[in-house]
Short mmCIF file of N, CA, C and O in Angstrom, two decimals:
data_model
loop_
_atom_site.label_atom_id
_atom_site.label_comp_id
_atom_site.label_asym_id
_atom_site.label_seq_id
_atom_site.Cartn_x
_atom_site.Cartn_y
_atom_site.Cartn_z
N UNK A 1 54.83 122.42 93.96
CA UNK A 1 53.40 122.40 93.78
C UNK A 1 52.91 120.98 93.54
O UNK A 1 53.69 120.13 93.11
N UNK A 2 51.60 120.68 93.81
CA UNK A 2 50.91 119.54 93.78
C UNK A 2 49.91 119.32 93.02
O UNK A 2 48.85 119.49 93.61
N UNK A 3 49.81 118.95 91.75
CA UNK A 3 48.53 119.07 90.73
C UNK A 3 47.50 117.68 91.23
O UNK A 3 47.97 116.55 91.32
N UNK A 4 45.92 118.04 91.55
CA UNK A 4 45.54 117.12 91.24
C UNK A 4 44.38 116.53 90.21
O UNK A 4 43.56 117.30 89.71
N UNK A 5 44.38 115.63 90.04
CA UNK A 5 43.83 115.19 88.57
C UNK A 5 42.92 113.79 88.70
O UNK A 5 43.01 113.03 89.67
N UNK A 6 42.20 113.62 87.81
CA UNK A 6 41.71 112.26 87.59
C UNK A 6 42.00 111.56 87.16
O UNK A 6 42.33 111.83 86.01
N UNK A 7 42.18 110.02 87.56
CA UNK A 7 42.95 108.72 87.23
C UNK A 7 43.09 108.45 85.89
O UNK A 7 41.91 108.12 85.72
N UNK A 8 43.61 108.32 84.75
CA UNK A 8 43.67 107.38 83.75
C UNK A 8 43.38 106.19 83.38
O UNK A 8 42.91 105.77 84.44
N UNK A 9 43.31 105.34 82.65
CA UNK A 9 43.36 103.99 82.20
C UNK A 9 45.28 103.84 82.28
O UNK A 9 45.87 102.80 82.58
N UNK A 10 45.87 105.05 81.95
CA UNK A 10 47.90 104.64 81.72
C UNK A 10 47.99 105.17 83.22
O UNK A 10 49.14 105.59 83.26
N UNK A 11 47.48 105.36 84.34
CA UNK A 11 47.87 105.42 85.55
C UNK A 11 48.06 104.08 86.15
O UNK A 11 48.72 104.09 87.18
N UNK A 12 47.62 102.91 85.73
CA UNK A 12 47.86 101.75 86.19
C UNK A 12 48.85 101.11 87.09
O UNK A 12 48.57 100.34 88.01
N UNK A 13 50.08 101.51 86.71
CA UNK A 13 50.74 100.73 86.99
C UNK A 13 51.79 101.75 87.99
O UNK A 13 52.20 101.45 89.12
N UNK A 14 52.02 102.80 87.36
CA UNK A 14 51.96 103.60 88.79
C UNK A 14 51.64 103.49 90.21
O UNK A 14 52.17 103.18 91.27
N UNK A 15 50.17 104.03 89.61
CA UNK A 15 49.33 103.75 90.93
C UNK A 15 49.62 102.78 91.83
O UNK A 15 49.86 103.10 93.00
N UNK A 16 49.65 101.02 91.29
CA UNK A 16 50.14 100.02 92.15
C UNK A 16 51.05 100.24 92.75
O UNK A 16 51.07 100.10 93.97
N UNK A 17 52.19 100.70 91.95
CA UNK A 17 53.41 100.44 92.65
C UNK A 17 53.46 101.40 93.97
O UNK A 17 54.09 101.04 94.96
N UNK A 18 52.66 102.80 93.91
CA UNK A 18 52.41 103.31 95.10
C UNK A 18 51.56 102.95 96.11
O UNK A 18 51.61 103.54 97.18
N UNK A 19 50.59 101.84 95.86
CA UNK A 19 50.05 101.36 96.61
C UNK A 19 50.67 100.55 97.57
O UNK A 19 50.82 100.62 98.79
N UNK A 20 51.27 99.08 95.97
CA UNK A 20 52.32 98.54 96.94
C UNK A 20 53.08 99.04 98.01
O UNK A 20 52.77 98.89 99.19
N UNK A 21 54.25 99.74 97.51
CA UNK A 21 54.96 100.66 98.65
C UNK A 21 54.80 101.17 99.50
O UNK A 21 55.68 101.54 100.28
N UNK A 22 53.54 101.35 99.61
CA UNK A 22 52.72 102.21 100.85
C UNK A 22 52.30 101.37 101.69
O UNK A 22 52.26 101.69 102.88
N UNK A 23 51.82 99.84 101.19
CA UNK A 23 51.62 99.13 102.13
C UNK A 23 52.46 97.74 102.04
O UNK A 23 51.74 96.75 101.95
N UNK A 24 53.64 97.53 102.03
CA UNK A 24 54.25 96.39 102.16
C UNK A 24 56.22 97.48 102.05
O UNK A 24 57.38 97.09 102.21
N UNK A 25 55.90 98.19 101.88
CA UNK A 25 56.81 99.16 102.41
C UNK A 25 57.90 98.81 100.78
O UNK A 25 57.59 97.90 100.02
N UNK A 26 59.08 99.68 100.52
CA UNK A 26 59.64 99.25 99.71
C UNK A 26 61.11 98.76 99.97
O UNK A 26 61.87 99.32 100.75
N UNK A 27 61.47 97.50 99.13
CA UNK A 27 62.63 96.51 99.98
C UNK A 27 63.85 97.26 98.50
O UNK A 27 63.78 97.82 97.41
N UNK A 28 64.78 96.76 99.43
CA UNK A 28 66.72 96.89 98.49
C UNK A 28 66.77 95.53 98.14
O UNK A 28 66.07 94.62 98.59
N UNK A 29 67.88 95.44 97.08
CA UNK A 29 68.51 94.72 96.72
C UNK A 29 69.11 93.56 97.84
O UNK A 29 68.89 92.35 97.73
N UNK A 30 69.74 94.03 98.69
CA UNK A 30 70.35 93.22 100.03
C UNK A 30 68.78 92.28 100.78
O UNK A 30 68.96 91.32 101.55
N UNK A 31 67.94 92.58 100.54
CA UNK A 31 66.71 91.99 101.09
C UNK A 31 66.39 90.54 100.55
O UNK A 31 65.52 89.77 100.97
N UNK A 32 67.17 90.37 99.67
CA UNK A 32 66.75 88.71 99.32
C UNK A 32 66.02 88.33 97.87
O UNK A 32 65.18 89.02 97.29
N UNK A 33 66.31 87.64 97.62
CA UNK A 33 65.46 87.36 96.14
C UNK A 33 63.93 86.99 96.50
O UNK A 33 62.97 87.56 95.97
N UNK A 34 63.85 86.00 97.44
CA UNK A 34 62.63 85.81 97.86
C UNK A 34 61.44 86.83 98.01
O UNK A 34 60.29 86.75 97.58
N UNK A 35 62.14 87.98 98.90
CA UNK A 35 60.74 88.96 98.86
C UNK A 35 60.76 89.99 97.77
O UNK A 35 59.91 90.86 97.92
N UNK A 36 61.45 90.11 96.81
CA UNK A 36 60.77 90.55 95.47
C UNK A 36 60.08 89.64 94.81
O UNK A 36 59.34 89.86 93.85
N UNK A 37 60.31 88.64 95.30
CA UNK A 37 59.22 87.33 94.66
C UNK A 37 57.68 87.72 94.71
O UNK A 37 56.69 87.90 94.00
N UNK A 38 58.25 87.75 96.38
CA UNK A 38 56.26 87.99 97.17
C UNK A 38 55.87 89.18 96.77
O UNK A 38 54.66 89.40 96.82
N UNK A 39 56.65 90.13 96.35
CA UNK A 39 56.56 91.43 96.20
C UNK A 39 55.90 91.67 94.56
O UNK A 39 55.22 92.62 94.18
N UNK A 40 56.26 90.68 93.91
CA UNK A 40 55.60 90.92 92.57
C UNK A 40 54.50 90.26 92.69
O UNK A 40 53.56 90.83 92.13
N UNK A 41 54.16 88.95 93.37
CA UNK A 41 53.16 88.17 93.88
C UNK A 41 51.39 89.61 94.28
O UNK A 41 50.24 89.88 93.93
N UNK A 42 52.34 89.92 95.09
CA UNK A 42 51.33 90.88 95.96
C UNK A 42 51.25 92.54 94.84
O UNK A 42 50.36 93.35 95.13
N UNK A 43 51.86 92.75 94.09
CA UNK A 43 51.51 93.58 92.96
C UNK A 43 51.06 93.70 92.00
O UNK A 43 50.87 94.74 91.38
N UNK A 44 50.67 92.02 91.56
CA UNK A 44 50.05 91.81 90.71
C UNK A 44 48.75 91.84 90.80
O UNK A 44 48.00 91.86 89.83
N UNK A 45 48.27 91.86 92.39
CA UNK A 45 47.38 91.20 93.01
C UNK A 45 46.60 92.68 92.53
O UNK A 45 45.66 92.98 91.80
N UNK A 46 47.77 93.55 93.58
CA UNK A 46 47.27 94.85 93.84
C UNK A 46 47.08 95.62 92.08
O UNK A 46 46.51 96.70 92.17
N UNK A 47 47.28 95.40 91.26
CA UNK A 47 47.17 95.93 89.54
C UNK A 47 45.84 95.41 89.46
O UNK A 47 44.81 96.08 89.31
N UNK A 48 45.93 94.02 89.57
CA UNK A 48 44.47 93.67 88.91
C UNK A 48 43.32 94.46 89.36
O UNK A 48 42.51 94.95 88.58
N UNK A 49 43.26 94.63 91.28
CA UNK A 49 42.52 95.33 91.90
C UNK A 49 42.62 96.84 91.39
O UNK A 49 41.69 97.17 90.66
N UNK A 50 43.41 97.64 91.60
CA UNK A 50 43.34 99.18 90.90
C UNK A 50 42.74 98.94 89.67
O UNK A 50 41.58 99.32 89.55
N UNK A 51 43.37 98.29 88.57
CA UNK A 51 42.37 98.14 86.99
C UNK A 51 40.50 98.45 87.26
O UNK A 51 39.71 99.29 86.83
N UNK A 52 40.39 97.19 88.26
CA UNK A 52 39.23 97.17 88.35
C UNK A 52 38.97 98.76 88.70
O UNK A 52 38.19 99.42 88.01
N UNK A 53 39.66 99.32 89.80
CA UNK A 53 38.69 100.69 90.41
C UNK A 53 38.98 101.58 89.36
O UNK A 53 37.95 102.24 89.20
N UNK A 54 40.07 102.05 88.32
CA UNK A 54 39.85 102.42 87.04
C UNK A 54 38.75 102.48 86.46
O UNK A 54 38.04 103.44 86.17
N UNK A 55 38.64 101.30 86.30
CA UNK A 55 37.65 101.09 85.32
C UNK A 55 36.25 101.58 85.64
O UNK A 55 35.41 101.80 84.76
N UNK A 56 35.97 101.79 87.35
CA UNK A 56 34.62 102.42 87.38
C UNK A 56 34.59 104.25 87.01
O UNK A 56 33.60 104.98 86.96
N UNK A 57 36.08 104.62 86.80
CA UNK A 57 36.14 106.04 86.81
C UNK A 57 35.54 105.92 85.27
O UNK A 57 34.47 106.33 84.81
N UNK A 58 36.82 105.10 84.55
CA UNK A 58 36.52 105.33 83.32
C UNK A 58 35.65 104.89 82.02
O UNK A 58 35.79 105.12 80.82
N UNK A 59 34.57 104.11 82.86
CA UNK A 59 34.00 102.91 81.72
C UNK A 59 32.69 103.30 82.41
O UNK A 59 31.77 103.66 81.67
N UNK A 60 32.50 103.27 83.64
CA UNK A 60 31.19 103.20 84.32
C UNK A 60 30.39 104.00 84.42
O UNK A 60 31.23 104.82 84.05
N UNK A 61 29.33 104.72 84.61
CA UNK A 61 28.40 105.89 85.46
C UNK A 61 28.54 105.83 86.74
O UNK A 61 27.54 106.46 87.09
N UNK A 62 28.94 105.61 87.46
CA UNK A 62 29.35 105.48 88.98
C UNK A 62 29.61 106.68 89.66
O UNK A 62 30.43 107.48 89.21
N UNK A 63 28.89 106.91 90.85
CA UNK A 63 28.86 108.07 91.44
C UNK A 63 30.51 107.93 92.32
O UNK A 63 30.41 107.53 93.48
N UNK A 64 31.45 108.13 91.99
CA UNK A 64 32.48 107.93 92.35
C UNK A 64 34.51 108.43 91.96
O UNK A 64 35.20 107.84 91.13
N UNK A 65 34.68 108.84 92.28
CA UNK A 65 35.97 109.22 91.79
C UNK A 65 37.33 109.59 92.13
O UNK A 65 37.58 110.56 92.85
N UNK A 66 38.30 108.74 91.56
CA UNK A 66 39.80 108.44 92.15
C UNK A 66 40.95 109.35 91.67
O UNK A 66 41.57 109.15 90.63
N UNK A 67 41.13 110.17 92.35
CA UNK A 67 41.88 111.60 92.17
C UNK A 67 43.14 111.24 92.71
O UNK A 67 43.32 110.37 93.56
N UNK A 68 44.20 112.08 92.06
CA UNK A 68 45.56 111.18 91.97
C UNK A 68 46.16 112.91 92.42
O UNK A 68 45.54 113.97 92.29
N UNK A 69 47.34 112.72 92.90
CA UNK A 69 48.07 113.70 93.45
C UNK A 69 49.60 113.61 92.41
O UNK A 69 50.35 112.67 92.14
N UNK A 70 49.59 114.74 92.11
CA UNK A 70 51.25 114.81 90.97
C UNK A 70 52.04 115.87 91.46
O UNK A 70 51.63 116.84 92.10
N UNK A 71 53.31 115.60 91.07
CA UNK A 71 54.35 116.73 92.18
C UNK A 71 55.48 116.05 91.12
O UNK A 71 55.81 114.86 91.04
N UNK A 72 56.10 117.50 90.13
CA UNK A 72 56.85 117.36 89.33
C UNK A 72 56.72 115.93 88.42
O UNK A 72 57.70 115.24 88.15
N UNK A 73 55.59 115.67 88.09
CA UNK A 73 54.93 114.96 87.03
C UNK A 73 55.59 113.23 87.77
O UNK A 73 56.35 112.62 87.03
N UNK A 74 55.30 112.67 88.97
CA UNK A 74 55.40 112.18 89.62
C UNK A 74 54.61 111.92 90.47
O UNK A 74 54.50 112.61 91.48
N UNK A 75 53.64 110.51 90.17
CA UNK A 75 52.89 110.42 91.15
C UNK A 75 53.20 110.38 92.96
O UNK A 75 54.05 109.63 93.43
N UNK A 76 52.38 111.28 93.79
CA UNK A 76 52.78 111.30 94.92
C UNK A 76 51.62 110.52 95.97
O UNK A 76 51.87 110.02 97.06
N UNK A 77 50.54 110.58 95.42
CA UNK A 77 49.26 109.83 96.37
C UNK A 77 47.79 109.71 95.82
O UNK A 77 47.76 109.74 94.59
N UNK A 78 47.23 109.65 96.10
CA UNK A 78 45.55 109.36 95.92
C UNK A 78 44.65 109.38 96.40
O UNK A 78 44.98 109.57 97.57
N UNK A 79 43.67 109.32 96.38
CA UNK A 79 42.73 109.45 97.42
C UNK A 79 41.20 108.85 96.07
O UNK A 79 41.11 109.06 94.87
N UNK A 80 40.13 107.97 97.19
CA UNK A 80 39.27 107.60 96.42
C UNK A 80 37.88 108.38 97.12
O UNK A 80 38.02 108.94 98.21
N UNK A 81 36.75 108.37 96.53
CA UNK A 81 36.00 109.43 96.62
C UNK A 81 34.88 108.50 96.08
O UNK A 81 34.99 108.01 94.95
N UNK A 82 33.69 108.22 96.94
CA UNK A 82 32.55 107.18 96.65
C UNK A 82 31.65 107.78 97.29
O UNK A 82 31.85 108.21 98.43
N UNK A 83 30.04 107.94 96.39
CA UNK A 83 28.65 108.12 97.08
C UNK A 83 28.31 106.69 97.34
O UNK A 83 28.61 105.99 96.37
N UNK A 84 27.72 105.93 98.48
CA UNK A 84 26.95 104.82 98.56
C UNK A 84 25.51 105.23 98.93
O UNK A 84 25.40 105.75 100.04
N UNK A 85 24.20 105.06 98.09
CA UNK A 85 23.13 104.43 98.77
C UNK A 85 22.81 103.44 98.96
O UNK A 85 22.64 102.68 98.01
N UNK A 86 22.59 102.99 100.33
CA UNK A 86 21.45 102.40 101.09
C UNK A 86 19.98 102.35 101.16
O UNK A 86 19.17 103.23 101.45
N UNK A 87 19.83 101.26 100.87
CA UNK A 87 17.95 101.26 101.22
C UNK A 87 17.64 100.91 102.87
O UNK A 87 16.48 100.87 103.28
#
């Protein structure tokens, strides 16, 4: 089964790391010291950015909301969910 739920402020770091992985794919040990380098480089990047979208779930009035997918208490995916008006 697949529970889904609304983001946390302690989903943080999770979240990145599934982001990361999802888009820079995830490397082994045999891959080099170098690209866990870039790899923490580019996760840090990606934390600061999630914090921020956190923070509109949880701090803001924002017509908006980042629903998280769990499967044996294990994050599995996400999905973000935004009204925009336009004038």
């Amino acid at each position: 089964d697949v529970d889904i739920r609304a983001v946390t402020a302690h989903d943080l770091w999770p979240l990145a790391t599934l982001c990361t992985d999802c888009f820079y794919g995830e490397h082994q040990l045999y891959d080099g010291p170098l690209i866990f380098m870039q790899r923490l480089a580019a996760l840090v990047k990606v934390a600061l950015q999630v914090r921020t979208r956190i923070g509109y779930d949880v701090e803001d009035d924002r017509e908006c909301k980042l629903l998280l997918a769990m499967a044996e208490h294990e994050l599995c995916g996400c999905v973000d969910l935004a009204v925009h008006l336009y004038d």
